PDB file of C-alpha atoms in Angstrom:
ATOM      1  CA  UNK K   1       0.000   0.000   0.000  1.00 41.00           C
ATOM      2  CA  UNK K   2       1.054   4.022  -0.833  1.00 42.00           C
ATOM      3  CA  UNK K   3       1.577   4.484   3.170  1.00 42.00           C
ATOM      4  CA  UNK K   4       3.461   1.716   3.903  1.00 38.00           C
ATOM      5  CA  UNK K   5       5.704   2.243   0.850  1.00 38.00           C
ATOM      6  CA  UNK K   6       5.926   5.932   2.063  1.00 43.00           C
ATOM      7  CA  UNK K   7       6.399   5.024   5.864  1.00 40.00           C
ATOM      8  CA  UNK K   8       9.604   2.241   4.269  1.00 41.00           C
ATOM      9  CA  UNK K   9      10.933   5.335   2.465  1.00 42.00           C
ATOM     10  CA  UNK K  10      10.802   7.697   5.150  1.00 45.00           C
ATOM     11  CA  UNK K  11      12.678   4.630   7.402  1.00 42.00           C
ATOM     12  CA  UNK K  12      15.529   4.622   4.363  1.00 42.00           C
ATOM     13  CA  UNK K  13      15.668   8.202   3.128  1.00 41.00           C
ATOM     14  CA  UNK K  14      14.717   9.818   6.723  1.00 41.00           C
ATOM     15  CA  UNK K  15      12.258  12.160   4.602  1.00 37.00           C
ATOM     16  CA  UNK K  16      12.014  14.500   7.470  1.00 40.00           C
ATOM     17  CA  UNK K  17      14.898  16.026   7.094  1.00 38.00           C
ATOM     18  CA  UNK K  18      16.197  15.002   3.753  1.00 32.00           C
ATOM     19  CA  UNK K  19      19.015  13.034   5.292  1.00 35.00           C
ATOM     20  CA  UNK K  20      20.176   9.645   4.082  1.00 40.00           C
ATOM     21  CA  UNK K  21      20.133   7.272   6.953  1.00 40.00           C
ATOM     22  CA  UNK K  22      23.007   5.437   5.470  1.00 40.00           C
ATOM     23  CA  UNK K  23      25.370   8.887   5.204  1.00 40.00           C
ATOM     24  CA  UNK K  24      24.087  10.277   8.056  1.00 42.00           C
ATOM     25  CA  UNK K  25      26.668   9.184  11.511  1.00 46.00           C
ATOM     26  CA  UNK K  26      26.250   8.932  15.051  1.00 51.00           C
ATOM     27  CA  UNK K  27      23.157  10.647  15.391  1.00 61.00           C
ATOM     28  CA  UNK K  28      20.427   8.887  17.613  1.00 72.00           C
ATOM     29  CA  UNK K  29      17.387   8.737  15.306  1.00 76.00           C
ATOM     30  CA  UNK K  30      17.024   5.160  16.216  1.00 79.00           C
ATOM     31  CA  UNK K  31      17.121   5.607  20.007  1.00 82.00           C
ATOM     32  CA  UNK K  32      14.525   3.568  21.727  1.00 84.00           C
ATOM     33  CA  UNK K  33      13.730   1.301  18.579  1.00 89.00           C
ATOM     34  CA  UNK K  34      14.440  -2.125  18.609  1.00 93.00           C
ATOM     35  CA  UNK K  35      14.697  -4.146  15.077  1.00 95.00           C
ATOM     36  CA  UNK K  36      15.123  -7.743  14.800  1.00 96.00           C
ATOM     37  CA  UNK K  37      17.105  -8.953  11.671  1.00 96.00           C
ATOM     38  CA  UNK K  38      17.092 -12.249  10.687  1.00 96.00           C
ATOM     39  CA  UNK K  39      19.450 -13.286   8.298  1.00 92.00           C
ATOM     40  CA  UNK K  40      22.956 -11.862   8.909  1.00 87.00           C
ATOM     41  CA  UNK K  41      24.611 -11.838   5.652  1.00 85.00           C
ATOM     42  CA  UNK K  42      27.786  -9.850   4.762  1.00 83.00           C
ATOM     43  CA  UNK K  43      25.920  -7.885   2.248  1.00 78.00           C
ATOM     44  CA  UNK K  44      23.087  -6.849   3.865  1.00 81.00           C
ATOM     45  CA  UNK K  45      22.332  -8.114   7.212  1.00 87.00           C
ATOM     46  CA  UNK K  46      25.021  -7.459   9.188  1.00 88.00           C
ATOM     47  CA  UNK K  47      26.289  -3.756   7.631  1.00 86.00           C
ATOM     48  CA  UNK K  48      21.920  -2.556   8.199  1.00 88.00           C
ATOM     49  CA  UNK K  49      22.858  -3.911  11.846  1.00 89.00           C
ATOM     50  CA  UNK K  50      25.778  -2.012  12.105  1.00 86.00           C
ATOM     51  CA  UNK K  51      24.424   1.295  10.843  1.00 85.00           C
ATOM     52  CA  UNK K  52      20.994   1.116  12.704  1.00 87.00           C
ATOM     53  CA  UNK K  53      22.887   0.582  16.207  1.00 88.00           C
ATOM     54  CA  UNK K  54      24.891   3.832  14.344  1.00 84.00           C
ATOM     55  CA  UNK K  55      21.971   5.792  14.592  1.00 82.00           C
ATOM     56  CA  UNK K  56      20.856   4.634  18.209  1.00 85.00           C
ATOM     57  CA  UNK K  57      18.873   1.272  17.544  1.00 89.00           C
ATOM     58  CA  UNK K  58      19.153  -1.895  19.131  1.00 92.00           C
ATOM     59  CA  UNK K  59      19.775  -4.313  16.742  1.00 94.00           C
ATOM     60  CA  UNK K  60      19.224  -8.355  17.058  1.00 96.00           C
ATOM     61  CA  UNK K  61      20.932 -10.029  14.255  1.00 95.00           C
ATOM     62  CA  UNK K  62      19.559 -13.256  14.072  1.00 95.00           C
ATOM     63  CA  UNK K  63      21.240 -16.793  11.980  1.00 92.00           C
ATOM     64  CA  UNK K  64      20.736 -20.112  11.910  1.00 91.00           C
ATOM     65  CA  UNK K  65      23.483 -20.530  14.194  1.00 91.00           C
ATOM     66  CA  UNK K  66      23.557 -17.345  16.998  1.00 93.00           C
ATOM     67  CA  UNK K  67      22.017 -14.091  17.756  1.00 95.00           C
ATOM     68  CA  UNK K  68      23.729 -10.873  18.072  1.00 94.00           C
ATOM     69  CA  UNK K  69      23.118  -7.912  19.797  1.00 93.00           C
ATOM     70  CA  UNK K  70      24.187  -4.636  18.049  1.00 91.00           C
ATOM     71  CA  UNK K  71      23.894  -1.831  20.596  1.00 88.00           C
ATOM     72  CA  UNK K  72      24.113   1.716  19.337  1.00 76.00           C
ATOM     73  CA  UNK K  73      24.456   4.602  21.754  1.00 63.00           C
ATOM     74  CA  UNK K  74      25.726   8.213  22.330  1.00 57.00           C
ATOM     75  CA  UNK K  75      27.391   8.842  19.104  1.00 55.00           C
ATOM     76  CA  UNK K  76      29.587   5.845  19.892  1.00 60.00           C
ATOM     77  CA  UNK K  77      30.413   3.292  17.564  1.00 64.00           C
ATOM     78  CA  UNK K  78      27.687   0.425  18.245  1.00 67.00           C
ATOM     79  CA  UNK K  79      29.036  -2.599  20.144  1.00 83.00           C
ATOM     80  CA  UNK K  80      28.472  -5.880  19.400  1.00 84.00           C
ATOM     81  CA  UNK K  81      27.974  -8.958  21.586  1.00 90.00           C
ATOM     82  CA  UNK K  82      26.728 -12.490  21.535  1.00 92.00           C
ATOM     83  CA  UNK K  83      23.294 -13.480  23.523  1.00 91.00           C
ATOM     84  CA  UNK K  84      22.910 -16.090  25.653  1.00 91.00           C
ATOM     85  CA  UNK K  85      22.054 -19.513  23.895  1.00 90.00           C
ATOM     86  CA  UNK K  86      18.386 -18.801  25.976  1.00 93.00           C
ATOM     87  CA  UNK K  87      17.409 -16.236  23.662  1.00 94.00           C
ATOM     88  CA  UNK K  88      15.232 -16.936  20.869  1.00 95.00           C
ATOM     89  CA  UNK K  89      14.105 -16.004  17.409  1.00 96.00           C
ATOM     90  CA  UNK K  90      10.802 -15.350  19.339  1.00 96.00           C
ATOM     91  CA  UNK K  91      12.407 -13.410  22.458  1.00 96.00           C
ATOM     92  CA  UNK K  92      13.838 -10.841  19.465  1.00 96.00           C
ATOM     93  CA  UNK K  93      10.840 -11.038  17.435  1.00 96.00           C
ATOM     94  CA  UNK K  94       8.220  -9.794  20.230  1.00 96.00           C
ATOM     95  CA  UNK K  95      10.958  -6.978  21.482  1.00 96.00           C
ATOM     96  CA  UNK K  96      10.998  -5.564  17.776  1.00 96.00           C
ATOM     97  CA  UNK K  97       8.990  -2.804  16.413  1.00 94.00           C
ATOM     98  CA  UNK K  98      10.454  -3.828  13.000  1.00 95.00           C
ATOM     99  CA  UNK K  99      11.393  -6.811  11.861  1.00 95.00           C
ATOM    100  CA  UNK K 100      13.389  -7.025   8.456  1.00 94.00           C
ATOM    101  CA  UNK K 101      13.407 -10.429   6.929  1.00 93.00           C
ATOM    102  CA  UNK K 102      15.738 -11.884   4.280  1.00 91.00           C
ATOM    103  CA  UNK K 103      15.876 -15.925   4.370  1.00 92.00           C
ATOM    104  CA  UNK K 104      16.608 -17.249   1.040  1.00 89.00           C
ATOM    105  CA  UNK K 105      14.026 -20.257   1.594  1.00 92.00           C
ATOM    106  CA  UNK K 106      10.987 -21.219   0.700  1.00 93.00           C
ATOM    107  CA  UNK K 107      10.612 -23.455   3.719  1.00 95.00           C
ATOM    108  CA  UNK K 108      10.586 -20.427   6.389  1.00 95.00           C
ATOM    109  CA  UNK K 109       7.935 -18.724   7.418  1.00 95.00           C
ATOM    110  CA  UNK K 110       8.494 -16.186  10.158  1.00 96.00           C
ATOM    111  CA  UNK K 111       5.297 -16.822  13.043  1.00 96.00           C
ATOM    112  CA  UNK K 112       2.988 -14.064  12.799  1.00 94.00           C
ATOM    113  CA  UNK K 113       2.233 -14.946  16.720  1.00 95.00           C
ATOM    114  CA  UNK K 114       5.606 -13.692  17.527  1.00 96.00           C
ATOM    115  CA  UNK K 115       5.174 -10.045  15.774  1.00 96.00           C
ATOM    116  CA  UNK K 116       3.968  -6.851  17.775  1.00 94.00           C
ATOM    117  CA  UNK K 117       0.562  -5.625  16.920  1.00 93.00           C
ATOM    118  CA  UNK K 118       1.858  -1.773  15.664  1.00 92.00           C
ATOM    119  CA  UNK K 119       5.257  -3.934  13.858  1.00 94.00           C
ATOM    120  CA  UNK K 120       6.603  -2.726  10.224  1.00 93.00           C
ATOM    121  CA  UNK K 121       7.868  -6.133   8.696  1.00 94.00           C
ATOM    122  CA  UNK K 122      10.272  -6.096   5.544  1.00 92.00           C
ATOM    123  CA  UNK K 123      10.887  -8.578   3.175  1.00 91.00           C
ATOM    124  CA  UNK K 124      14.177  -8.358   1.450  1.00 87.00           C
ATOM    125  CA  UNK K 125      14.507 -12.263   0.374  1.00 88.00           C
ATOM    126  CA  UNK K 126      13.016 -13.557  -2.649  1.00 85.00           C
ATOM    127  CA  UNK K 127      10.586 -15.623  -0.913  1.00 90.00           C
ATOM    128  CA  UNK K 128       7.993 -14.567   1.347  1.00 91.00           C
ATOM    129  CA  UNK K 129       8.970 -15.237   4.791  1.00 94.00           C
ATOM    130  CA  UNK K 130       5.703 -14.089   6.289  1.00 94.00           C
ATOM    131  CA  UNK K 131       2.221 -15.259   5.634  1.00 94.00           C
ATOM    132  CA  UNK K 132       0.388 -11.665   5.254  1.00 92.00           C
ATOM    133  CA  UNK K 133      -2.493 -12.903   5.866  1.00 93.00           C
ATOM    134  CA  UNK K 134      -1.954 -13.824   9.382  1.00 94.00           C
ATOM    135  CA  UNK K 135      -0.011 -10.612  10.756  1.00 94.00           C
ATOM    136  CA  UNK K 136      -1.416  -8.620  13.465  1.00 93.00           C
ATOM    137  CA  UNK K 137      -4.094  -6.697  12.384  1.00 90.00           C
ATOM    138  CA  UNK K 138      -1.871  -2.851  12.915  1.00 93.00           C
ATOM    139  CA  UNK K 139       1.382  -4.285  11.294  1.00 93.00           C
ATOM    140  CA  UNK K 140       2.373  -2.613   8.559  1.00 92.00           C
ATOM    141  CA  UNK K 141       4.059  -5.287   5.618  1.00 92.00           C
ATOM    142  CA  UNK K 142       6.366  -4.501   2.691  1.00 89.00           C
ATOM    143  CA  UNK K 143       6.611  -7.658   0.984  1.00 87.00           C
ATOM    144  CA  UNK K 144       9.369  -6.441  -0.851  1.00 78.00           C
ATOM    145  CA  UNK K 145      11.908  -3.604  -1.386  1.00 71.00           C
ATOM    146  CA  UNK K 146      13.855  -4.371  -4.970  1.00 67.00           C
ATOM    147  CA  UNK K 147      14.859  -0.978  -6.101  1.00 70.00           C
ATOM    148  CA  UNK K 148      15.758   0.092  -2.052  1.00 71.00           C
ATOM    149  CA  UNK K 149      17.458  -2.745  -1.384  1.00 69.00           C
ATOM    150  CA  UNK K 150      19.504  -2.436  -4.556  1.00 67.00           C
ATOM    151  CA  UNK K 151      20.040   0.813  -3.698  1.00 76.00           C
ATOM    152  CA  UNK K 152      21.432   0.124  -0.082  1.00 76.00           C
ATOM    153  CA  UNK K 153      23.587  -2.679  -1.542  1.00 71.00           C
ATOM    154  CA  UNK K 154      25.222  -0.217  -4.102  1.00 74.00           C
ATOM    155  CA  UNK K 155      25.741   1.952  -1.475  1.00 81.00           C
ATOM    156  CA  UNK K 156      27.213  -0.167   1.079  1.00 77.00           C
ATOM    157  CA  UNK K 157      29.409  -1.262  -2.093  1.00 74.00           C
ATOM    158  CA  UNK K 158      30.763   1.862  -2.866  1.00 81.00           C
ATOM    159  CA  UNK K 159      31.334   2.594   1.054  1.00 81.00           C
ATOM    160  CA  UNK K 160      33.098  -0.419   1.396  1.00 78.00           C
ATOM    161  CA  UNK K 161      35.387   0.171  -1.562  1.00 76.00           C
ATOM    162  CA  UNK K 162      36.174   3.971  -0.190  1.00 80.00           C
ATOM    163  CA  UNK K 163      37.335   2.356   3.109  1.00 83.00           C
ATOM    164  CA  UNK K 164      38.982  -0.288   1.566  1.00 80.00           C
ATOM    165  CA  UNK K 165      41.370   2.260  -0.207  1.00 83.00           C
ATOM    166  CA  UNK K 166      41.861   4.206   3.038  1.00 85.00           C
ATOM    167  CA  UNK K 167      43.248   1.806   4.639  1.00 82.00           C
ATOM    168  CA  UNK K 168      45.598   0.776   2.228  1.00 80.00           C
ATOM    169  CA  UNK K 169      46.400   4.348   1.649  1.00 83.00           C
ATOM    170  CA  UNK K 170      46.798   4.949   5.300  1.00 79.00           C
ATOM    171  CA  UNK K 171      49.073   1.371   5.876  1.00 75.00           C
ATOM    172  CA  UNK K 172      51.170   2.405   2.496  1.00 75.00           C
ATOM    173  CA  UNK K 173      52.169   5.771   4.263  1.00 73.00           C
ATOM    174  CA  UNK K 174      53.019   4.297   7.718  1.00 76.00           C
ATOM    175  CA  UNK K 175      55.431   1.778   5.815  1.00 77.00           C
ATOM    176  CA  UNK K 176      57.136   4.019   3.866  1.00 76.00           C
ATOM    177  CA  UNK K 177      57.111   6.081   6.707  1.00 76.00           C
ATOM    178  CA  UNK K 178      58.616   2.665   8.792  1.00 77.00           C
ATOM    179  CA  UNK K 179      61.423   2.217   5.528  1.00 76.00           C
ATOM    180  CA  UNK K 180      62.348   6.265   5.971  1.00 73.00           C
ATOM    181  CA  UNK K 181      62.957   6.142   9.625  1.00 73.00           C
ATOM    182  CA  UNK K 182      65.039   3.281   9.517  1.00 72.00           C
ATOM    183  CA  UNK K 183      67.463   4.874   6.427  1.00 69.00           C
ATOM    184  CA  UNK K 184      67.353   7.619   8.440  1.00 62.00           C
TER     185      UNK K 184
END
């Protein structure tokens, strides 16, 4: 529907002030919020972790195997830790007023039991991992974000790449600085 594509673009873009979320840094737009994550992939999982706790969200990144905890806070870089084998998908699930999704199976279906009445749930796999038809009547669904999620992988690309040549920019001057002290 128009307003929850609008409310998913105004969650990317930050609308209200014309600031990207993903350039904007250690503000704390996200303070208070708590999103759920499940899938932690390199490409998109685990950096919209990262730069949610950036902006003041607490962040459960959720895999087959463990579930994170990304905390952001006070302009800090967010920490990271591990939760205790006791939590569950359904522990981070009911804490979350937005769950994003990305499982790249047909076979799983997140519980619509587990989801907070006022939730926004987004779909960024290629299978549905949520049966609309049983979510909470307030919760707001986009079953799927192609062009944004494009969009956010692009970006994190090109971030990636830009720190990827600072640091090798940054550890070519220290050894050459390293080589000229010790001629020196």
């Amino acid at each position: 529907s128009t307003s929850t594509t609008e409310s998913i673009e105004n969650i990317v873009h930050n609308k209200d002030d014309n600031a990207s979320l993903l350039t904007t840094t250690h503000s704390q737009k996200w303070l208070g919020t708590t999103v759920t994550i499940i899938n932690r992939s390199e490409v998109l999982g685990r950096p919209l972790a990262a730069l949610l706790a950036l902006q003041g969200a607490t962040v459960y990144s959720v895999d087959e195997h463990s579930i994170l905890v990304f905390l952001g806070g006070c302009g800090s870089a967010p920490r990271m830790r591990k939760c205790p084998s006791t939590t569950t998908l359904a522990d981070c699930v009911a804490a979350s007023s937005i769950v994003v999704t990305g499982v790249p199976s047909p076979d799983f279906c997140l519980p619509s039991e587990w989801i907070q009445d006022q939730a926004t749930i987004v779909n960024v796999s290629e299978y549905p991992n949520v049966n609309p038809s049983t979510l909470p009547p307030h919760a707001q669904y986009v079953p799927l974000v192609g062009k944004v999620t494009v969009a956010a992988l692009e970006e994190n690309l090109i971030r990636l790449h830009h720190q990827q040549q600072q640091q090798q920019t940054q550890s070519s001057y220290r050894e050459q600085q390293e080589i000229e002290t010790r001629v020196v």
